[in-house]
Coordinates of C-alpha atoms in Angstrom, one line a residue:
M1 CA 145.3 25.1 53.5
L2 CA 148.6 24.2 51.8
D3 CA 149.6 26.2 48.7
Q4 CA 150.8 24.2 45.6
N5 CA 154.4 24.9 46.1
I6 CA 154.4 23.6 49.7
K7 CA 152.3 20.4 48.3
T8 CA 154.9 19.9 45.8
Q9 CA 157.7 19.9 48.5
L10 CA 155.9 17.6 51.2
K11 CA 155.1 15.2 48.6
A12 CA 158.8 14.9 47.9
Y13 CA 159.4 14.4 51.5
L14 CA 156.4 11.7 51.7
E15 CA 158.4 9.7 49.4
R16 CA 160.8 8.8 51.9
L17 CA 158.1 7.2 54.4
E18 CA 159.7 3.9 55.4
S19 CA 156.0 2.3 56.2
P20 CA 152.3 3.4 56.4
I21 CA 151.3 5.9 58.7
E22 CA 147.9 7.2 60.0
L23 CA 146.9 10.8 60.9
V24 CA 144.2 10.7 63.6
A25 CA 142.0 13.8 64.0
A26 CA 140.0 14.6 67.1
L27 CA 137.9 17.3 66.1
D28 CA 134.8 19.5 67.3
D29 CA 132.5 22.0 65.8
S30 CA 134.9 24.9 65.6
D31 CA 136.3 26.5 62.5
K32 CA 139.9 25.7 63.9
A33 CA 138.8 22.1 63.5
Q34 CA 137.9 22.6 60.0
Q35 CA 141.3 24.1 59.5
I36 CA 143.0 20.6 61.0
K37 CA 140.6 18.6 59.1
E38 CA 141.6 20.4 55.8
L39 CA 145.3 20.0 56.8
V40 CA 145.0 16.2 57.5
T41 CA 143.1 15.4 54.4
E42 CA 145.4 17.3 52.3
I43 CA 148.7 15.5 53.5
A44 CA 146.9 12.2 53.3
E45 CA 146.1 13.1 49.6
L46 CA 149.7 13.7 49.0
S47 CA 150.9 10.0 49.5
E48 CA 149.3 6.3 49.4
L49 CA 151.3 5.6 52.6
V50 CA 149.2 8.0 54.7
T51 CA 145.6 7.6 56.1
A52 CA 143.5 10.3 57.6
R53 CA 141.1 9.3 60.1
F54 CA 138.6 11.6 62.2
D55 CA 137.7 9.4 65.1
G56 CA 140.4 10.6 67.7
E57 CA 139.9 10.3 71.1
N58 CA 142.2 12.9 72.3
A59 CA 140.5 15.2 74.9
R60 CA 142.3 18.1 74.1
R61 CA 140.2 19.4 70.5
P62 CA 141.0 20.2 68.1
S63 CA 144.1 18.2 67.5
F64 CA 145.8 15.4 65.5
G65 CA 148.0 12.6 66.2
V66 CA 150.6 10.8 64.1
A67 CA 151.0 7.1 64.4
K68 CA 152.3 3.9 62.7
A69 CA 149.5 2.3 60.8
G70 CA 147.7 -0.1 63.3
Q71 CA 149.2 1.6 66.4
Q72 CA 147.9 4.4 68.7
P73 CA 149.3 7.8 68.1
R74 CA 152.0 9.1 70.7
I75 CA 152.8 12.3 69.0
F76 CA 150.1 14.9 68.8
F77 CA 149.8 18.6 67.3
A78 CA 147.1 20.5 69.3
G79 CA 146.9 23.5 66.8
L80 CA 148.2 23.9 63.1
P81 CA 151.8 23.1 62.9
M82 CA 152.8 25.8 60.5
G83 CA 155.4 28.5 60.5
H84 CA 158.5 27.5 62.3
E85 CA 156.6 24.2 63.5
F86 CA 156.2 22.9 59.8
T87 CA 159.3 21.1 59.9
S88 CA 158.5 19.5 63.1
L89 CA 155.4 17.9 61.4
I90 CA 157.4 16.7 58.5
L91 CA 159.7 15.0 60.7
A92 CA 157.3 13.5 62.8
L93 CA 155.7 11.9 59.8
L94 CA 158.9 10.5 58.6
Q95 CA 160.2 9.5 61.9
V96 CA 157.0 7.6 63.1
S97 CA 157.2 5.8 59.8
G98 CA 160.7 4.5 60.7
Y99 CA 163.0 7.1 58.9
A100 CA 166.3 7.2 60.8
P101 CA 166.7 10.7 62.8
K102 CA 169.8 12.6 62.3
V103 CA 171.2 12.4 65.4
S104 CA 174.2 10.8 66.8
D105 CA 174.4 6.9 67.8
E106 CA 175.3 8.0 71.4
V107 CA 172.3 10.3 71.9
L108 CA 169.8 7.6 70.2
N109 CA 171.0 5.0 72.3
Q110 CA 170.7 7.4 75.5
I111 CA 167.0 8.1 74.4
K112 CA 166.2 4.2 74.1
G113 CA 167.9 3.8 77.6
L114 CA 165.4 6.4 79.1
N115 CA 162.5 3.7 79.4
L116 CA 160.3 6.6 80.2
K117 CA 156.5 6.3 80.8
A118 CA 155.4 10.0 80.8
D119 CA 153.0 12.6 78.9
F120 CA 155.0 15.6 77.5
D121 CA 153.1 18.7 76.8
V122 CA 155.2 21.8 75.3
F123 CA 153.3 25.0 74.5
V124 CA 154.5 27.0 71.6
S125 CA 153.6 30.0 69.3
L126 CA 154.2 29.6 65.7
S127 CA 156.5 32.7 65.3
C128 CA 159.0 31.0 68.1
H129 CA 162.3 30.1 66.6
N130 CA 163.3 28.3 69.9
C131 CA 160.1 26.1 70.0
P132 CA 160.8 23.8 67.1
D133 CA 164.0 22.1 68.7
V134 CA 162.0 21.3 72.0
V135 CA 158.9 19.8 69.9
Q136 CA 161.3 17.8 67.7
A137 CA 163.1 16.4 70.8
L138 CA 160.3 15.4 72.6
N139 CA 158.7 13.9 69.7
L140 CA 162.1 11.7 69.1
I141 CA 161.7 10.7 72.8
A142 CA 157.9 9.7 72.4
I143 CA 158.9 7.4 69.2
Y144 CA 161.7 5.5 71.0
N145 CA 159.7 5.2 74.3
P146 CA 156.5 3.2 73.8
E147 CA 154.7 4.5 76.9
T148 CA 155.4 8.1 76.4
T149 CA 153.5 10.9 74.5
A150 CA 154.4 14.3 73.0
T151 CA 152.1 17.0 72.3
M152 CA 152.6 20.3 70.9
I153 CA 150.2 22.9 71.9
D154 CA 149.9 26.4 69.9
G155 CA 148.9 28.8 72.5
A156 CA 146.9 30.7 70.0
F157 CA 144.6 27.8 69.5
F158 CA 144.2 27.2 73.4
Q159 CA 143.9 30.5 74.7
D160 CA 141.8 29.3 77.9
E161 CA 144.3 26.7 78.8
V162 CA 147.2 29.5 78.3
E163 CA 145.2 31.6 80.8
Q164 CA 144.5 28.7 82.8
R165 CA 148.3 27.4 83.3
K166 CA 149.6 31.1 83.3
I167 CA 151.6 30.5 80.1
M168 CA 153.7 33.8 79.3
A169 CA 156.7 32.4 77.9
V170 CA 157.4 29.7 75.2
P171 CA 158.5 26.8 74.7
M172 CA 157.1 26.1 77.9
L173 CA 157.5 22.5 78.9
F174 CA 155.4 20.2 81.0
K175 CA 155.8 16.5 82.1
N176 CA 152.8 14.8 83.5
N177 CA 151.3 18.3 84.0
E178 CA 154.2 19.4 86.3
H179 CA 156.3 22.3 84.7
I180 CA 160.0 21.2 84.3
G181 CA 161.6 24.0 82.0
Q182 CA 161.0 26.6 79.4
G183 CA 163.1 28.4 76.9
R184 CA 165.2 27.1 74.2
M185 CA 166.4 23.5 75.0
T186 CA 168.3 21.1 72.5
L187 CA 167.6 17.4 72.2
E188 CA 170.9 16.7 74.0
E189 CA 169.7 19.1 77.1
I190 CA 166.3 17.4 77.2
V191 CA 167.7 13.9 77.4
A192 CA 170.4 14.9 79.7
S193 CA 167.8 16.3 82.2
L194 CA 165.8 13.1 81.8
D195 CA 168.5 10.8 82.3
V196 CA 169.5 10.6 86.0
N197 CA 172.9 9.0 85.6
A198 CA 174.0 11.4 82.9
A199 CA 176.4 13.3 84.8
E200 CA 178.4 10.7 86.5
K201 CA 178.7 8.9 83.0
D202 CA 180.0 12.1 81.5
A203 CA 182.5 12.7 84.3
A204 CA 184.0 9.2 84.3
A205 CA 184.2 9.6 80.2
M206 CA 186.0 12.8 80.4
N207 CA 188.5 11.9 83.1
A208 CA 189.7 9.3 80.8
K209 CA 190.7 11.8 78.1
G210 CA 194.4 12.3 77.4
E211 CA 195.7 16.0 77.1
F212 CA 194.8 18.2 74.5
D213 CA 197.0 20.8 72.5
V214 CA 194.1 23.6 72.4
L215 CA 190.9 23.0 74.5
I216 CA 188.5 25.7 73.8
V217 CA 185.4 26.6 76.5
G218 CA 182.6 28.0 74.9
G219 CA 180.8 27.1 71.5
G220 CA 179.6 30.3 69.9
P221 CA 180.9 31.8 66.9
A222 CA 184.3 32.5 68.6
G223 CA 184.9 29.1 69.9
A224 CA 183.7 27.0 66.9
T225 CA 185.9 29.4 64.7
S226 CA 188.8 28.6 67.2
A227 CA 188.4 24.7 67.0
I228 CA 188.2 25.0 63.2
Y229 CA 191.5 26.8 62.9
A230 CA 193.2 24.7 65.5
A231 CA 192.1 21.5 64.1
R232 CA 193.2 22.5 60.6
K233 CA 196.9 22.4 62.4
G234 CA 196.6 18.9 62.8
I235 CA 196.8 19.4 66.8
A236 CA 194.4 17.6 69.2
T237 CA 191.5 20.1 69.7
G238 CA 188.4 20.0 72.2
I239 CA 185.6 22.1 72.7
V240 CA 183.9 22.3 76.2
A241 CA 180.4 24.1 75.9
E242 CA 177.6 24.8 78.1
R243 CA 175.3 25.1 74.9
F244 CA 177.0 24.9 71.4
G245 CA 175.9 27.7 69.4
G246 CA 175.6 30.0 72.6
Q247 CA 173.7 33.4 72.2
V248 CA 173.4 32.8 68.4
M249 CA 171.0 30.1 69.3
D250 CA 168.4 33.1 70.8
T251 CA 169.2 35.4 67.9
M252 CA 166.4 35.7 65.1
D253 CA 167.5 37.2 61.9
I254 CA 171.2 37.8 61.0
E255 CA 171.8 40.2 58.2
N256 CA 175.2 41.5 58.5
F257 CA 177.4 38.6 58.3
S258 CA 179.4 39.2 55.2
S259 CA 178.5 36.9 52.1
I260 CA 175.3 35.8 53.9
Q261 CA 172.6 37.9 53.0
K262 CA 170.2 36.5 55.5
T263 CA 170.0 33.7 58.0
Q264 CA 168.6 32.8 61.4
G265 CA 170.5 32.2 64.5
P266 CA 169.7 28.4 65.1
K267 CA 170.5 27.8 61.3
F268 CA 173.9 29.7 61.8
A269 CA 174.6 27.8 64.9
A270 CA 173.7 24.3 63.1
D271 CA 176.1 25.2 60.2
L272 CA 178.6 26.1 62.7
E273 CA 178.6 22.9 64.3
A274 CA 178.5 20.9 60.8
H275 CA 181.6 22.8 60.0
V276 CA 183.3 22.1 63.4
R277 CA 182.5 18.4 62.9
E278 CA 184.2 18.2 59.6
Y279 CA 187.4 18.1 61.7
D280 CA 188.7 15.7 64.2
V281 CA 187.5 18.0 67.3
D282 CA 186.2 16.5 70.5
L283 CA 183.2 18.3 71.2
M284 CA 181.9 18.1 74.8
N285 CA 178.5 19.8 74.8
L286 CA 176.2 20.6 78.0
Q287 CA 179.3 20.9 80.2
R288 CA 179.8 24.0 82.5
V289 CA 183.2 24.8 83.7
R290 CA 183.8 25.6 87.5
H291 CA 187.6 26.5 87.7
I292 CA 190.5 26.8 85.7
S293 CA 194.4 26.5 86.9
G294 CA 197.2 28.2 84.6
A295 CA 200.1 26.3 83.5
D296 CA 202.1 27.3 86.5
Q297 CA 199.5 26.3 89.0
T298 CA 199.8 22.5 88.1
A299 CA 202.5 20.0 88.5
N300 CA 203.0 19.1 84.8
G301 CA 202.9 22.6 83.4
L302 CA 199.7 22.0 81.8
V303 CA 196.6 24.3 82.0
E304 CA 193.6 22.4 83.9
I305 CA 190.0 23.0 83.8
E306 CA 187.6 21.7 86.3
L307 CA 184.1 21.0 85.3
E308 CA 180.6 21.0 87.2
N309 CA 180.4 17.4 87.2
G310 CA 184.0 17.1 89.0
A311 CA 185.8 16.1 85.8
K312 CA 189.3 17.5 85.0
L313 CA 190.6 18.2 81.5
Q314 CA 194.3 19.4 80.9
S315 CA 195.8 21.1 77.8
K316 CA 198.8 22.9 76.4
T317 CA 196.7 25.9 75.9
V318 CA 193.1 27.1 76.8
I319 CA 190.9 29.5 74.7
L320 CA 188.1 31.1 76.9
S321 CA 185.3 32.0 74.4
T322 CA 182.3 31.9 76.9
G323 CA 180.4 34.9 75.4
A324 CA 177.7 36.7 77.1
R325 CA 174.0 36.7 78.1
W326 CA 171.2 39.1 78.4
R327 CA 171.6 41.6 81.1
E328 CA 169.1 41.6 83.8
M329 CA 167.4 45.0 85.5
N330 CA 168.2 43.4 89.0
V331 CA 165.1 45.4 90.2
T332 CA 162.3 43.7 92.8
G333 CA 160.0 41.3 91.1
E334 CA 162.1 40.6 87.8
K335 CA 163.2 37.1 88.9
E336 CA 159.7 36.2 90.6
Y337 CA 157.9 37.0 87.4
R338 CA 160.5 35.6 85.0
T339 CA 158.3 33.6 82.3
R340 CA 155.2 34.8 84.0
G341 CA 155.3 38.3 82.2
V342 CA 159.0 39.2 82.4
A343 CA 160.5 37.9 79.2
Y344 CA 163.5 38.6 77.2
C345 CA 162.7 37.1 73.5
P346 CA 160.1 39.3 71.8
H347 CA 160.0 36.9 68.9
C348 CA 159.3 34.0 70.8
D349 CA 157.0 35.4 73.6
G350 CA 155.6 38.2 71.8
P351 CA 152.5 36.4 70.4
L352 CA 151.4 35.5 73.9
F353 CA 150.6 39.1 74.7
K354 CA 148.4 39.8 71.7
G355 CA 146.0 42.7 72.3
K356 CA 147.8 43.3 75.7
R357 CA 149.8 46.5 76.9
V358 CA 153.6 45.7 77.2
A359 CA 156.8 47.6 77.9
V360 CA 160.1 47.2 76.4
V361 CA 163.1 48.2 78.6
G362 CA 166.0 49.5 76.7
G363 CA 166.6 52.0 73.9
G364 CA 169.3 50.7 71.9
N365 CA 168.8 48.8 68.4
S366 CA 167.6 45.5 70.2
G367 CA 165.1 47.3 72.3
V368 CA 163.6 49.8 69.5
E369 CA 163.6 46.7 67.4
A370 CA 161.7 44.8 69.9
A371 CA 159.4 47.5 70.2
I372 CA 158.7 47.7 66.3
D373 CA 157.8 44.0 66.2
L374 CA 155.8 44.0 69.2
A375 CA 153.6 47.1 68.1
G376 CA 152.2 44.6 65.3
I377 CA 151.1 42.3 67.8
V378 CA 149.9 44.0 70.9
E379 CA 147.6 46.5 71.8
H380 CA 150.5 49.4 72.9
V381 CA 153.9 49.0 73.6
T382 CA 155.7 51.5 76.2
L383 CA 159.7 51.8 75.5
L384 CA 161.6 52.9 78.7
E385 CA 165.1 54.6 78.0
F386 CA 167.6 55.1 81.1
G387 CA 169.1 58.1 79.2
D388 CA 168.0 61.3 77.6
T389 CA 168.3 59.7 73.9
L390 CA 167.6 56.8 72.3
R391 CA 170.7 55.0 71.3
A392 CA 169.2 53.0 68.5
D393 CA 170.1 53.5 64.7
Q394 CA 168.0 56.6 63.5
V395 CA 166.2 54.3 61.0
L396 CA 164.9 52.4 63.5
Q397 CA 163.8 55.4 65.4
D398 CA 162.1 56.9 62.7
K399 CA 160.2 53.8 62.4
L400 CA 159.1 53.4 66.0
N401 CA 157.8 57.0 65.9
S402 CA 155.7 56.3 63.0
L403 CA 153.7 53.8 64.9
P404 CA 150.7 55.0 66.4
N405 CA 150.7 52.5 69.6
T406 CA 153.8 53.2 70.9
T407 CA 155.0 55.7 73.5
V408 CA 158.8 56.4 74.3
I409 CA 159.7 57.5 77.8
K410 CA 163.0 58.9 78.5
N411 CA 165.2 59.4 81.7
A412 CA 163.1 56.2 83.1
Q413 CA 164.9 53.9 85.6
T414 CA 162.7 51.0 86.1
T415 CA 162.6 50.3 90.0
E416 CA 160.2 47.5 90.3
V417 CA 158.1 44.8 88.3
V418 CA 154.6 44.5 89.8
G419 CA 152.4 41.7 89.8
D420 CA 149.5 39.8 91.5
G421 CA 151.5 36.9 92.9
E422 CA 150.9 35.0 89.7
Q423 CA 151.7 37.4 86.6
V424 CA 152.8 41.0 86.0
T425 CA 150.4 43.6 86.3
G426 CA 152.6 46.4 85.9
L427 CA 155.9 48.4 86.1
N428 CA 157.2 51.2 88.6
Y429 CA 159.7 53.6 87.2
L430 CA 161.5 56.7 88.3
D431 CA 161.5 59.8 86.3
R432 CA 165.3 60.8 86.8
N433 CA 164.5 64.5 85.9
T434 CA 161.7 65.0 88.5
N435 CA 162.6 62.3 90.8
Q436 CA 159.0 61.2 90.9
E437 CA 157.8 57.6 90.8
H438 CA 155.2 56.4 88.2
H439 CA 153.4 53.2 87.5
I440 CA 152.2 51.5 84.1
E441 CA 149.7 48.9 84.3
L442 CA 150.6 46.3 81.8
A443 CA 150.8 42.5 80.9
G444 CA 154.3 41.8 80.0
I445 CA 157.9 43.6 80.1
F446 CA 160.6 42.8 77.7
V447 CA 164.1 43.3 78.8
Q448 CA 166.7 44.6 76.3
I449 CA 169.3 46.5 78.1
G450 CA 172.5 44.8 76.6
L451 CA 174.6 42.0 77.6
L452 CA 177.1 40.6 80.4
P453 CA 180.1 38.4 79.7
N454 CA 180.0 34.9 81.2
T455 CA 183.0 35.0 83.3
D456 CA 181.5 34.5 86.7
F457 CA 183.6 31.2 87.0
L458 CA 186.7 33.2 86.6
K459 CA 186.1 35.7 89.7
D460 CA 188.4 33.4 92.0
S461 CA 191.0 32.7 89.2
P462 CA 194.2 34.5 88.4
I463 CA 192.9 35.7 85.0
E464 CA 192.6 39.6 84.9
L465 CA 189.1 40.9 84.3
S466 CA 188.0 44.3 83.8
K467 CA 185.7 46.2 85.9
Q468 CA 182.8 45.1 83.4
G469 CA 183.8 41.6 84.2
E470 CA 185.4 41.3 80.8
I471 CA 188.5 39.0 80.1
V472 CA 191.4 41.5 79.6
I473 CA 193.5 40.5 76.3
N474 CA 196.1 42.0 74.2
E475 CA 196.2 42.2 70.3
R476 CA 197.0 38.4 70.3
N477 CA 194.3 37.4 72.3
E478 CA 196.7 36.6 75.3
T479 CA 195.5 36.9 79.0
N480 CA 197.7 37.6 81.9
V481 CA 198.0 33.9 82.2
K482 CA 200.7 31.8 80.6
G483 CA 198.7 29.4 77.8
V484 CA 195.6 31.0 78.4
F485 CA 193.8 32.9 75.5
A486 CA 190.4 34.5 75.1
A487 CA 188.1 35.6 72.2
G488 CA 184.6 36.9 71.5
D489 CA 182.2 38.7 73.6
C490 CA 183.5 37.7 77.1
T491 CA 186.7 39.7 76.3
T492 CA 187.6 43.4 76.3
V493 CA 187.4 43.7 72.4
P494 CA 184.8 46.5 71.4
Y495 CA 181.7 46.0 69.5
K496 CA 179.9 42.7 70.1
Q497 CA 179.2 41.4 66.9
I498 CA 179.2 37.8 65.5
I499 CA 181.8 38.6 62.4
I500 CA 184.0 40.3 65.0
A501 CA 183.7 37.2 67.5
T502 CA 184.7 34.8 64.4
G503 CA 187.6 36.9 63.7
E504 CA 188.8 36.9 67.3
G505 CA 188.3 33.3 67.6
A506 CA 190.6 32.6 64.4
K507 CA 193.4 35.2 65.9
A508 CA 193.2 33.1 69.4
A509 CA 193.6 29.8 67.8
L510 CA 196.5 30.9 65.6
S511 CA 197.9 32.7 68.7
A512 CA 197.7 29.4 70.8
F513 CA 199.4 27.3 67.9
D514 CA 202.2 29.8 67.7
Y515 CA 202.6 29.6 71.4
I516 CA 202.8 25.8 71.4
I517 CA 205.4 25.8 68.6
R518 CA 207.7 28.6 70.1
S519 CA 207.5 27.1 73.6
G520 CA 208.7 23.6 72.6
L521 CA 205.4 22.1 74.0

């Protein structure tokens, strides 16, 4: 099951075990059960502190649990935790033994204070780069809440259950068999959703904060870089982020950032956060901004932002770096069938459509790349492009055209997502040349039609926006409002690229610092 190189690495990790643990497998007569038995046996052979048992009573078979010796398992893996989930397995082994997790004392105390009694199930695919964070978060919650269990379910292992529950997007999270969320969720997000008093506590803590010199709204590449540059000037710096890392967290491979030949979005975001935390930056995560007031609108001449939880923060300068999000088709049926056939991440959700027919909407680089990736998994991919030519790089078009199970339809305007009330069954589109309506029968639709700036909260503010909703800035990243700057994908700067966003973030911070020293603030 495990090659020698992986065994060597795993053995080194197991030397960090704090106490004996047991792997308790619940098997049946299937080939999948034999694979789990082989994995559990091999892990136990790597450490004297690990014991394998095959008398598990878990109703979901085949599966195995991880427990401290002498205790009942509370962490379960229904499937083989390989691929992206192998890290989840390693952390479960260590943390169940008593190995301290790498989370802040504040978050750990919040987890311990949940006092939960619940059973969590999270459906994953092993190719999903968003799933491990959710699995690892739930495992940690189960470790520190003795009456709670957490189960990772590989959809490929339990296809019948996937069909029964209509799982068409991962990660998909259930609490006591009730659906409570899907998509990428961080540990902090999950804990906050389970902590009924989190918003009130956050608001009280934030209202007690003093004024900042630079307050950054948004924690993507632009916002993180702004924070680093500002903090290095020795001035009071804070970040308010709805989700630190931003859209990078939903990006798979990054191969065009100078000096980094290849990395993945979640790792890039984690490295950004680690870099920011090297400095004295007040990082306020999971916070959404409701309103912003310019310096000329407040009594003390400071820029003020109001959060959704009611808290207010003031600063000499503010840098808006709220990034962008996937554009939606805005057609009938799209919202109704989201996560039930309508998807936005081919890497995460593609494996759930194995052997089925799907469509990709969008003929840019992201759309063509999605179609190429999906073609290796599904029965057939139809790519629909609104214009009369694909906009993707020629090398990608050549690759797509070489695949036998793909079809490209141009001048196609998607008009409706069709379903049976439970899941997607097809898609309607208008041929823009003939004005005729057509229908395609399929099981999934992957939307890849570009980005929208996250600037909705600015619609009633004095900050100037373009027709596309982007924040209008000059060459120094200044907006039309005194003391307010902006950077990254939410602005009018062309070419929405990570490396450009980081550069713009640095410019915005330097401009904000220059504004502070020149204005006598």
